[in-house]
Coordinates of C-alpha atoms (C1' of nucleotides) in Angstrom, one line a residue:
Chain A
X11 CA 46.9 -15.7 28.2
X12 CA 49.4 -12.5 27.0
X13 CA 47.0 -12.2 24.3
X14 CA 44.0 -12.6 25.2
X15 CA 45.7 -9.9 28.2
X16 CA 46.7 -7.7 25.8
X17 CA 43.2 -7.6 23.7
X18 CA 40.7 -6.8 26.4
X19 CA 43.1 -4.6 28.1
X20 CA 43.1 -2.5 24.9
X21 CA 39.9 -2.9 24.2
X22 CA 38.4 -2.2 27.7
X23 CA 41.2 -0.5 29.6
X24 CA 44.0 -1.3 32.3
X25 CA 40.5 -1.3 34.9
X26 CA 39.6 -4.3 33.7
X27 CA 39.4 -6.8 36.1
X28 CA 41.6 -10.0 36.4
X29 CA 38.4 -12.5 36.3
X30 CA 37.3 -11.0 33.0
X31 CA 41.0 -11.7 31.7
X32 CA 41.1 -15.3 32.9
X33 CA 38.1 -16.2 31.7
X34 CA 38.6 -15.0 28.2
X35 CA 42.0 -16.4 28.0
X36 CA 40.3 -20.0 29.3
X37 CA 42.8 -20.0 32.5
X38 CA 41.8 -20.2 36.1
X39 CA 43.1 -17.6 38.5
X40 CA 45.0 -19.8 40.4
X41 CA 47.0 -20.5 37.3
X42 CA 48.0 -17.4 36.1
X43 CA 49.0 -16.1 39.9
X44 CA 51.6 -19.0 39.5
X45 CA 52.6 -17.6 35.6
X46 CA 52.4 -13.9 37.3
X47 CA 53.1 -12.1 40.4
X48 CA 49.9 -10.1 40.0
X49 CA 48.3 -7.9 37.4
X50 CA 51.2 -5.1 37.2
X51 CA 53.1 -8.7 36.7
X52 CA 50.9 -9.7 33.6
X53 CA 49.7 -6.4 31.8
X54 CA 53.0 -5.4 32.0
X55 CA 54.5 -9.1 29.9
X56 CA 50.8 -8.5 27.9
X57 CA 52.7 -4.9 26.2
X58 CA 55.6 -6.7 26.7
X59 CA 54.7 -9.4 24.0
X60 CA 53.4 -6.9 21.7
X61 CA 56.9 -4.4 20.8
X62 CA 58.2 -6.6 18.5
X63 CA 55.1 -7.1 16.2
X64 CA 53.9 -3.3 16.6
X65 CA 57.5 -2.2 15.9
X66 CA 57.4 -5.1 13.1
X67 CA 54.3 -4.1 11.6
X68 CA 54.8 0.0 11.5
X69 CA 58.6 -0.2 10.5
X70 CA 59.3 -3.8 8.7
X71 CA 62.7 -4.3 8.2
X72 CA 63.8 -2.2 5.5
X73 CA 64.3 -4.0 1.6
X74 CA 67.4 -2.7 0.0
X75 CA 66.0 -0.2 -2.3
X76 CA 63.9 1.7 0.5
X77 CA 65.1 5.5 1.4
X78 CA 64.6 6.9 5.1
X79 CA 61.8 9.0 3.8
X80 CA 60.0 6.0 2.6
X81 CA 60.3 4.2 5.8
X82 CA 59.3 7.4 7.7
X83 CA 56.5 7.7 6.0
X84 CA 55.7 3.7 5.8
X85 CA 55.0 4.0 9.7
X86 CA 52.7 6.7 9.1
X87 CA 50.7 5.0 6.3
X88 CA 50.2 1.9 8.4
X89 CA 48.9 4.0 10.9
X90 CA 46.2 5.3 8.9
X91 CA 45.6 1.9 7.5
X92 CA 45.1 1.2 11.4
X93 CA 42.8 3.9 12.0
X94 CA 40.3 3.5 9.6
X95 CA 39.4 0.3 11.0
X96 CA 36.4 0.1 13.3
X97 CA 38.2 -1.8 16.3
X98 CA 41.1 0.8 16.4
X99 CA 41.8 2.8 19.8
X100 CA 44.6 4.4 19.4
X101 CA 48.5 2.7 20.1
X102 CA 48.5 0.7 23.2
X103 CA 51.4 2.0 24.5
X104 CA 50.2 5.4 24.6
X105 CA 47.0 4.6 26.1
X106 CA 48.3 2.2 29.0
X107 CA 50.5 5.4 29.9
X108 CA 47.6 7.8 29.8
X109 CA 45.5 4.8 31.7
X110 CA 48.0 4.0 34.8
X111 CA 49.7 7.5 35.0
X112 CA 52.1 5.9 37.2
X113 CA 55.1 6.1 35.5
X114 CA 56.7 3.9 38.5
X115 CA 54.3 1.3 37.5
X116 CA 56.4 -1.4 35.6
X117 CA 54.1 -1.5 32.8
X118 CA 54.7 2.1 32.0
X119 CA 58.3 1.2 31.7
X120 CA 57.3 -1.1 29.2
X121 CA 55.0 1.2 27.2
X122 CA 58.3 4.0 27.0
X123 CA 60.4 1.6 25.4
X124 CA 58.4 0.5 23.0
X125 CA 57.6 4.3 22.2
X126 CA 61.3 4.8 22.9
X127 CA 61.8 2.1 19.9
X128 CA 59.9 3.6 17.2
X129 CA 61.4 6.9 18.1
X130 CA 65.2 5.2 17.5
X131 CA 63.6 4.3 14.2
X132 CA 62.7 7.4 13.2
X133 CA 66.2 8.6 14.3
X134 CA 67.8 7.1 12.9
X135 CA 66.0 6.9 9.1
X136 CA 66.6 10.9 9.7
X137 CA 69.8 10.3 9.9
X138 CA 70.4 8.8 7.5
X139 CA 68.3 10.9 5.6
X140 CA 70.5 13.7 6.2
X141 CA 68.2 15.6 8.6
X142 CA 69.7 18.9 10.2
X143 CA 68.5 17.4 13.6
X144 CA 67.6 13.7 13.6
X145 CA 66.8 14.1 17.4
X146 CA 64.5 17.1 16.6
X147 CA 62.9 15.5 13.7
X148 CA 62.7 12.1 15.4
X149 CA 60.8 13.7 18.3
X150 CA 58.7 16.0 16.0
X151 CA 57.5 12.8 14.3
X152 CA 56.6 11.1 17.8
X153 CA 54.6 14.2 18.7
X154 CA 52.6 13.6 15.2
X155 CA 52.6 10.0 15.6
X156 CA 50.8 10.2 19.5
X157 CA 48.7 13.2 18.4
X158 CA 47.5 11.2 15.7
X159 CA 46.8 8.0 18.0
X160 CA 45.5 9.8 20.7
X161 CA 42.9 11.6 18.8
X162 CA 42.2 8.7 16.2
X163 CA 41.5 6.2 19.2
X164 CA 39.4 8.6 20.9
X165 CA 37.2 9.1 17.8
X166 CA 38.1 13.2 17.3
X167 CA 39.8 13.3 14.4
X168 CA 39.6 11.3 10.9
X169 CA 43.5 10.7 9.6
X170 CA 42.8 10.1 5.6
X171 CA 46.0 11.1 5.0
X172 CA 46.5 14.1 7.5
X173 CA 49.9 12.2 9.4
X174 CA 51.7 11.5 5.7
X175 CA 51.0 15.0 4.9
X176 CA 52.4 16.8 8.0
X177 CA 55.1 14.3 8.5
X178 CA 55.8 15.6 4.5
X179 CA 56.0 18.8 5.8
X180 CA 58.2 18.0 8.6
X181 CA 61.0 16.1 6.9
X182 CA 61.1 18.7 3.8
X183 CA 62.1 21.3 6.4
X184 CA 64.5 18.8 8.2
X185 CA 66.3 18.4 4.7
X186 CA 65.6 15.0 4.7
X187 CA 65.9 13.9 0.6
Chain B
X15 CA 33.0 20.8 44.4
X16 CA 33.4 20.7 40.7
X17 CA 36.5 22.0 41.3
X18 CA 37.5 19.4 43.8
X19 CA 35.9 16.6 41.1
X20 CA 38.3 18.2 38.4
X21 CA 41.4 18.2 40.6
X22 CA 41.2 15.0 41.5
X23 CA 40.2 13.1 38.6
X24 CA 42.9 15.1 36.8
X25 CA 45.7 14.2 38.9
X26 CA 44.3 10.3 39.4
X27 CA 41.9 9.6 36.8
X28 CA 38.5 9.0 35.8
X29 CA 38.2 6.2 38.0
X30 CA 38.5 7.6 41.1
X31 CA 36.2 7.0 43.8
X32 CA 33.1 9.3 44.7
X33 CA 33.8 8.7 48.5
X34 CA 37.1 10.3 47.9
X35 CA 35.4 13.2 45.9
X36 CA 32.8 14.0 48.3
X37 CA 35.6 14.0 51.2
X38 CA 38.0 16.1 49.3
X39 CA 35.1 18.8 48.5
X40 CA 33.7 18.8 51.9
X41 CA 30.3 17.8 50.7
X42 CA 28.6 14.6 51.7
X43 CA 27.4 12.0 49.2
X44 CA 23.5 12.9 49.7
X45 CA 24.4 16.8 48.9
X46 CA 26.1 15.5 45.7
X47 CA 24.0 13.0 44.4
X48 CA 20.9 15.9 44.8
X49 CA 23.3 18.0 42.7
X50 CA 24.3 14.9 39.8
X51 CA 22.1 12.1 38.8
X52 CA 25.5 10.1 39.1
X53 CA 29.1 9.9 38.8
X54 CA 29.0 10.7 34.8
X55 CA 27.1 13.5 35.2
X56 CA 29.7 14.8 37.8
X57 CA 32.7 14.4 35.5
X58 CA 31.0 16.1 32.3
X59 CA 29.8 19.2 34.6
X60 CA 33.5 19.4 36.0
X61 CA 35.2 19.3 33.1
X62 CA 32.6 21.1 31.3
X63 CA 33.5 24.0 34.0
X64 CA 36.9 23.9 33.1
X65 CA 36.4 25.0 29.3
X66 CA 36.4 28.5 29.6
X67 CA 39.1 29.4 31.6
X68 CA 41.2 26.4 29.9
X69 CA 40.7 28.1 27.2
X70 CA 41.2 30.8 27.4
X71 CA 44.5 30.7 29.5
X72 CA 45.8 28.6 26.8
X73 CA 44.6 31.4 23.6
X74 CA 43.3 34.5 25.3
X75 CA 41.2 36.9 23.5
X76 CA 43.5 38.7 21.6
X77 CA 45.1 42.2 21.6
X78 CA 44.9 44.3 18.6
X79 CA 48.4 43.6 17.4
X80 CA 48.3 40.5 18.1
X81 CA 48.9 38.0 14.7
X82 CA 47.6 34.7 14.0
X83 CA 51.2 33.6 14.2
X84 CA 51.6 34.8 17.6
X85 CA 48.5 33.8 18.3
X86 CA 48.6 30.2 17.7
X87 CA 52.2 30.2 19.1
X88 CA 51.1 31.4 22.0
X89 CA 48.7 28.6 22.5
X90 CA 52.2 26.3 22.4
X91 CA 54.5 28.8 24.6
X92 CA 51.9 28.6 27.4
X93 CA 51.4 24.6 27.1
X94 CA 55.1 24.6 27.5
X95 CA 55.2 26.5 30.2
X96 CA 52.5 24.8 31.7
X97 CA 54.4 21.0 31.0
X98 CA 57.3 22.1 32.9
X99 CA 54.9 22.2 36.0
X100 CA 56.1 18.8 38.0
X101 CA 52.2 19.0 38.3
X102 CA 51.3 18.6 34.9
X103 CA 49.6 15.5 33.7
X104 CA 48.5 16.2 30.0
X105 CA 45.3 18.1 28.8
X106 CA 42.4 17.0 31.2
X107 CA 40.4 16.5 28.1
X108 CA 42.1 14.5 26.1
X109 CA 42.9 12.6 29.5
X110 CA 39.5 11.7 30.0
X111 CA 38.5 10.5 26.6
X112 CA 41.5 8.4 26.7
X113 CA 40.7 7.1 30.0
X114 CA 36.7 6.8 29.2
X115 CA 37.2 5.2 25.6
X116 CA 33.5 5.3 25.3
X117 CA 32.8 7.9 23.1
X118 CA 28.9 7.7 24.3
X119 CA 29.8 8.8 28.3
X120 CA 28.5 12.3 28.7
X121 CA 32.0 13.5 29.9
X122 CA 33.2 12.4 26.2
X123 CA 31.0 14.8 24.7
X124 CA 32.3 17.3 27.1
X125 CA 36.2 16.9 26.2
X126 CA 35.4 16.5 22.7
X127 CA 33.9 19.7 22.8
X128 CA 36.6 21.4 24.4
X129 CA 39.3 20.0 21.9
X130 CA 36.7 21.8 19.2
X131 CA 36.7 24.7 20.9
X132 CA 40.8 25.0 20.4
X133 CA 41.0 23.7 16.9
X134 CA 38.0 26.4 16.2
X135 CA 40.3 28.7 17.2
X136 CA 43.8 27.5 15.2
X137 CA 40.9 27.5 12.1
X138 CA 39.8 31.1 12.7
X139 CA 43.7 32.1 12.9
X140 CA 44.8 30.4 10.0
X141 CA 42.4 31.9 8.2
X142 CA 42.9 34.8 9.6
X143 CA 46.8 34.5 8.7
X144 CA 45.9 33.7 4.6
X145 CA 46.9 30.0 4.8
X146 CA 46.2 27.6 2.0
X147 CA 44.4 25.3 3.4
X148 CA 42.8 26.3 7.4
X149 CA 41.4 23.3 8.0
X150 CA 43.9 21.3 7.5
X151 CA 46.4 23.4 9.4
X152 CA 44.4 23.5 12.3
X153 CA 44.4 19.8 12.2
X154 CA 47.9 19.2 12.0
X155 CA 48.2 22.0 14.5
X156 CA 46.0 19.8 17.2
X157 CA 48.2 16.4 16.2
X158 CA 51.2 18.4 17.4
X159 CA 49.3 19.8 20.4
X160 CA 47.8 16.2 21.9
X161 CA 51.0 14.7 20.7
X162 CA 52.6 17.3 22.8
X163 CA 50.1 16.6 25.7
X164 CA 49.7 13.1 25.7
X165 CA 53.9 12.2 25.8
X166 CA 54.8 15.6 28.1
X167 CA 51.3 14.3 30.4
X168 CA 53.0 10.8 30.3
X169 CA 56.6 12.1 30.8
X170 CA 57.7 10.5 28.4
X171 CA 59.1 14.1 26.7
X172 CA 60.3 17.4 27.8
X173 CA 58.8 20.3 25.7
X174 CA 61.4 23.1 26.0
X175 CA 60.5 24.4 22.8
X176 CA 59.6 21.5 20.9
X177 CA 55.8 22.3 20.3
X178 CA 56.9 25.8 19.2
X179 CA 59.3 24.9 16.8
X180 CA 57.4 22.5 15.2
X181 CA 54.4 24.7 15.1
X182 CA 56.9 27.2 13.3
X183 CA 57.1 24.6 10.6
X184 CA 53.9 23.9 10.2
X185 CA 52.6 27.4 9.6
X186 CA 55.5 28.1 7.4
X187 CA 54.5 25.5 5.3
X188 CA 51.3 26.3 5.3
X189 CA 52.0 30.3 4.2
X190 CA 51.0 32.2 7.4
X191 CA 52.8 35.2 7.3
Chain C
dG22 C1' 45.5 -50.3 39.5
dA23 C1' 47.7 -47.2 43.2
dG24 C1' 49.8 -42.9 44.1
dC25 C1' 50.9 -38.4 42.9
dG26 C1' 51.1 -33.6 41.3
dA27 C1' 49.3 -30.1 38.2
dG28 C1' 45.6 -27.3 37.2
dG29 C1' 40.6 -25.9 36.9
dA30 C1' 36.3 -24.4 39.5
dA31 C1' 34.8 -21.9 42.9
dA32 C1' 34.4 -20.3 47.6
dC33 C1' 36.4 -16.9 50.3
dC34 C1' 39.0 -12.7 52.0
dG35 C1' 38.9 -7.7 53.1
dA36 C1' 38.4 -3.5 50.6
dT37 C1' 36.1 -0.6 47.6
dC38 C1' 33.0 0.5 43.9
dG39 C1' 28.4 3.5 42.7
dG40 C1' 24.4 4.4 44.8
dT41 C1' 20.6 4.7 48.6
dA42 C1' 18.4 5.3 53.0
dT43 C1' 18.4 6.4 57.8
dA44 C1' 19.4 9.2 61.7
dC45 C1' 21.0 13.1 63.9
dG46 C1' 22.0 18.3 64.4
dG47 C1' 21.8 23.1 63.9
dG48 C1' 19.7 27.1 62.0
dC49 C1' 15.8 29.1 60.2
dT50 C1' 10.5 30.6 60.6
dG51 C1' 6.3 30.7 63.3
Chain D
dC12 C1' 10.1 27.9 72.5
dA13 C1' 8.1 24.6 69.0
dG14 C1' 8.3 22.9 64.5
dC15 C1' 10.5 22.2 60.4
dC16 C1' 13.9 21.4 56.9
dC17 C1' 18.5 21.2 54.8
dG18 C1' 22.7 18.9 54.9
dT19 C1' 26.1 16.0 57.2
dA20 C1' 27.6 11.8 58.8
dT21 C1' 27.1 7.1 58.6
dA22 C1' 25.4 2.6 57.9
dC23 C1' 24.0 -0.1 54.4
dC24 C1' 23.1 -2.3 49.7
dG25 C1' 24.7 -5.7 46.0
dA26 C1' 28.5 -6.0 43.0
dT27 C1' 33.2 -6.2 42.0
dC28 C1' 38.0 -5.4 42.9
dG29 C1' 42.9 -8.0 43.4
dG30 C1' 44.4 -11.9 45.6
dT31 C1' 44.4 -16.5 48.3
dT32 C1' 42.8 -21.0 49.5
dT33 C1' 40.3 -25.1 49.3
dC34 C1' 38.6 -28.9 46.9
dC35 C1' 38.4 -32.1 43.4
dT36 C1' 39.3 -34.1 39.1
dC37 C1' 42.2 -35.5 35.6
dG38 C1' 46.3 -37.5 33.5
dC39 C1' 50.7 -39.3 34.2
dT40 C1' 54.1 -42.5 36.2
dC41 C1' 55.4 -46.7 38.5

DNA sequence: GAGCGAGGAAACCGATCGGTATACGGGCTG
DNA sequence: CAGCCCGTATACCGATCGGTTTCCTCGCTC
């Protein structure tokens, strides 16, 4: 149900409607308004269910020999890996926030913390990295990151290595080794 | 009317209803639908009317002292000063591509255009300025500048400086004088 | 086999969607 | 003053929205 939730909802948009969800996830209404106290309730569990995995997949759990800029940079990589492939709409996330622009709406809660995760990542890889300004860097690396989602998922921009090479540019001038 | 269209679908999306255009303009639905063969035709003629003066309130036609640098770091001053605005809500354009996700809707076209419009001028300046590689600095320049929108739209970020600092970056690194 | 509860299918609710058609009213031209 | 026409207001269309309720079947327990 979350993921079948979470798949049309980023494929089609927060708009769609509850019936199409239901049916796609092979569970009546009736059901699901018992699992759920309504579709804030459910899209907001659907981005809920995702963090760990999207956080997984764009920042795995650093081997031993693996500097901050490597991680950094990892994330960034895997995002163009992302972006090059047909179904790719930009992060979730981001787009749920656009969608609802409700930021009292509990799914938008749900959507800043993850972003809020991958930011602490960043953070603190700058950190340890030496950066003059983690915080600044960290921040400059979520405004590439979005940019880079925002304008891949809408179709605008090609990222062949365009979000490596300006994070590059950003962490040599943070001082980040 | 456009205007109306463009207020309102800025401030609650695409998907808001034409009843509540039609009210908020003063114009009843026959008028409007003798002006637009439909809804989609209304959004891409209001944002399509909001291209000129978005632009150029964003990167006016320039002075005769005026450099590329200050230039293109004007563009960021003023969407700072805009994002501070407990109005703001992101660029409209990049709003509605998001929200559309269909890059086939007329009103795509529109807001794809317009994004154009802004990286043809970060191109022209960077040439302008001698940098190594326009193209791609005007790319990286538009990551920062969605990026910017999209989490200060969102409110997930405060600007205060952010977009101009990291635009400092970038055109240092890229050999803008 | 009888009784029961969970869950799926589908009808139903009022509201609203994009879009159309009708009816009325007020300002022009003869 | 008569006739006309543009635009407003409004009712209406079928479809769909989020959400609720009814019904009925299935599988489980005694």
């Amino acid at each position: 149900m979350l993921d079948a939730a979470a798949e049309l909802t980023y494929r089609d948009g927060v708009s769609i409607g509850i019936e199409a969800l239901c049916r796609s996830a092979g569970v009546s209404k009736r059901s699901m308004y018992q699992l759920f106290a309504g579709k804030d309730d459910l899209l907001a569990a659907s981005l809920e269910r995702r963090i760990p995995s999207y956080v997984e997949r764009l920042a795995p759990d650093p081997g031993e020999t693996v500097t901050p800029r490597e991680r950094i940079l990892g994330v960034f990589e895997r995002l163009e890996e992302g972006a090059a492939l047909p179904e790719f709409r930009g992060c979730p996330f981001l787009a749920a926030l656009v969608e609802l622009k409700d930021p009292e709406h509990p799914a938008s809660a749900v959507a800043g913390g993850a972003k809020q995760r991958l930011k602490e990542v960043f953070r603190a890889e700058a950190e340890r990295g030496g950066a003059r300004d983690p915080d600044l860097l960290s921040r400059q690396l979520m405004l590439v990151f979005d940019g880079a989602n925002a304008r891949a998922g809408a179709g605008i921009e090609t990222l062949d290595g365009l979000t490596t090479t300006t994070a590059t540019v950003l962490l040599d001038a943070a001082g980040v080794e």
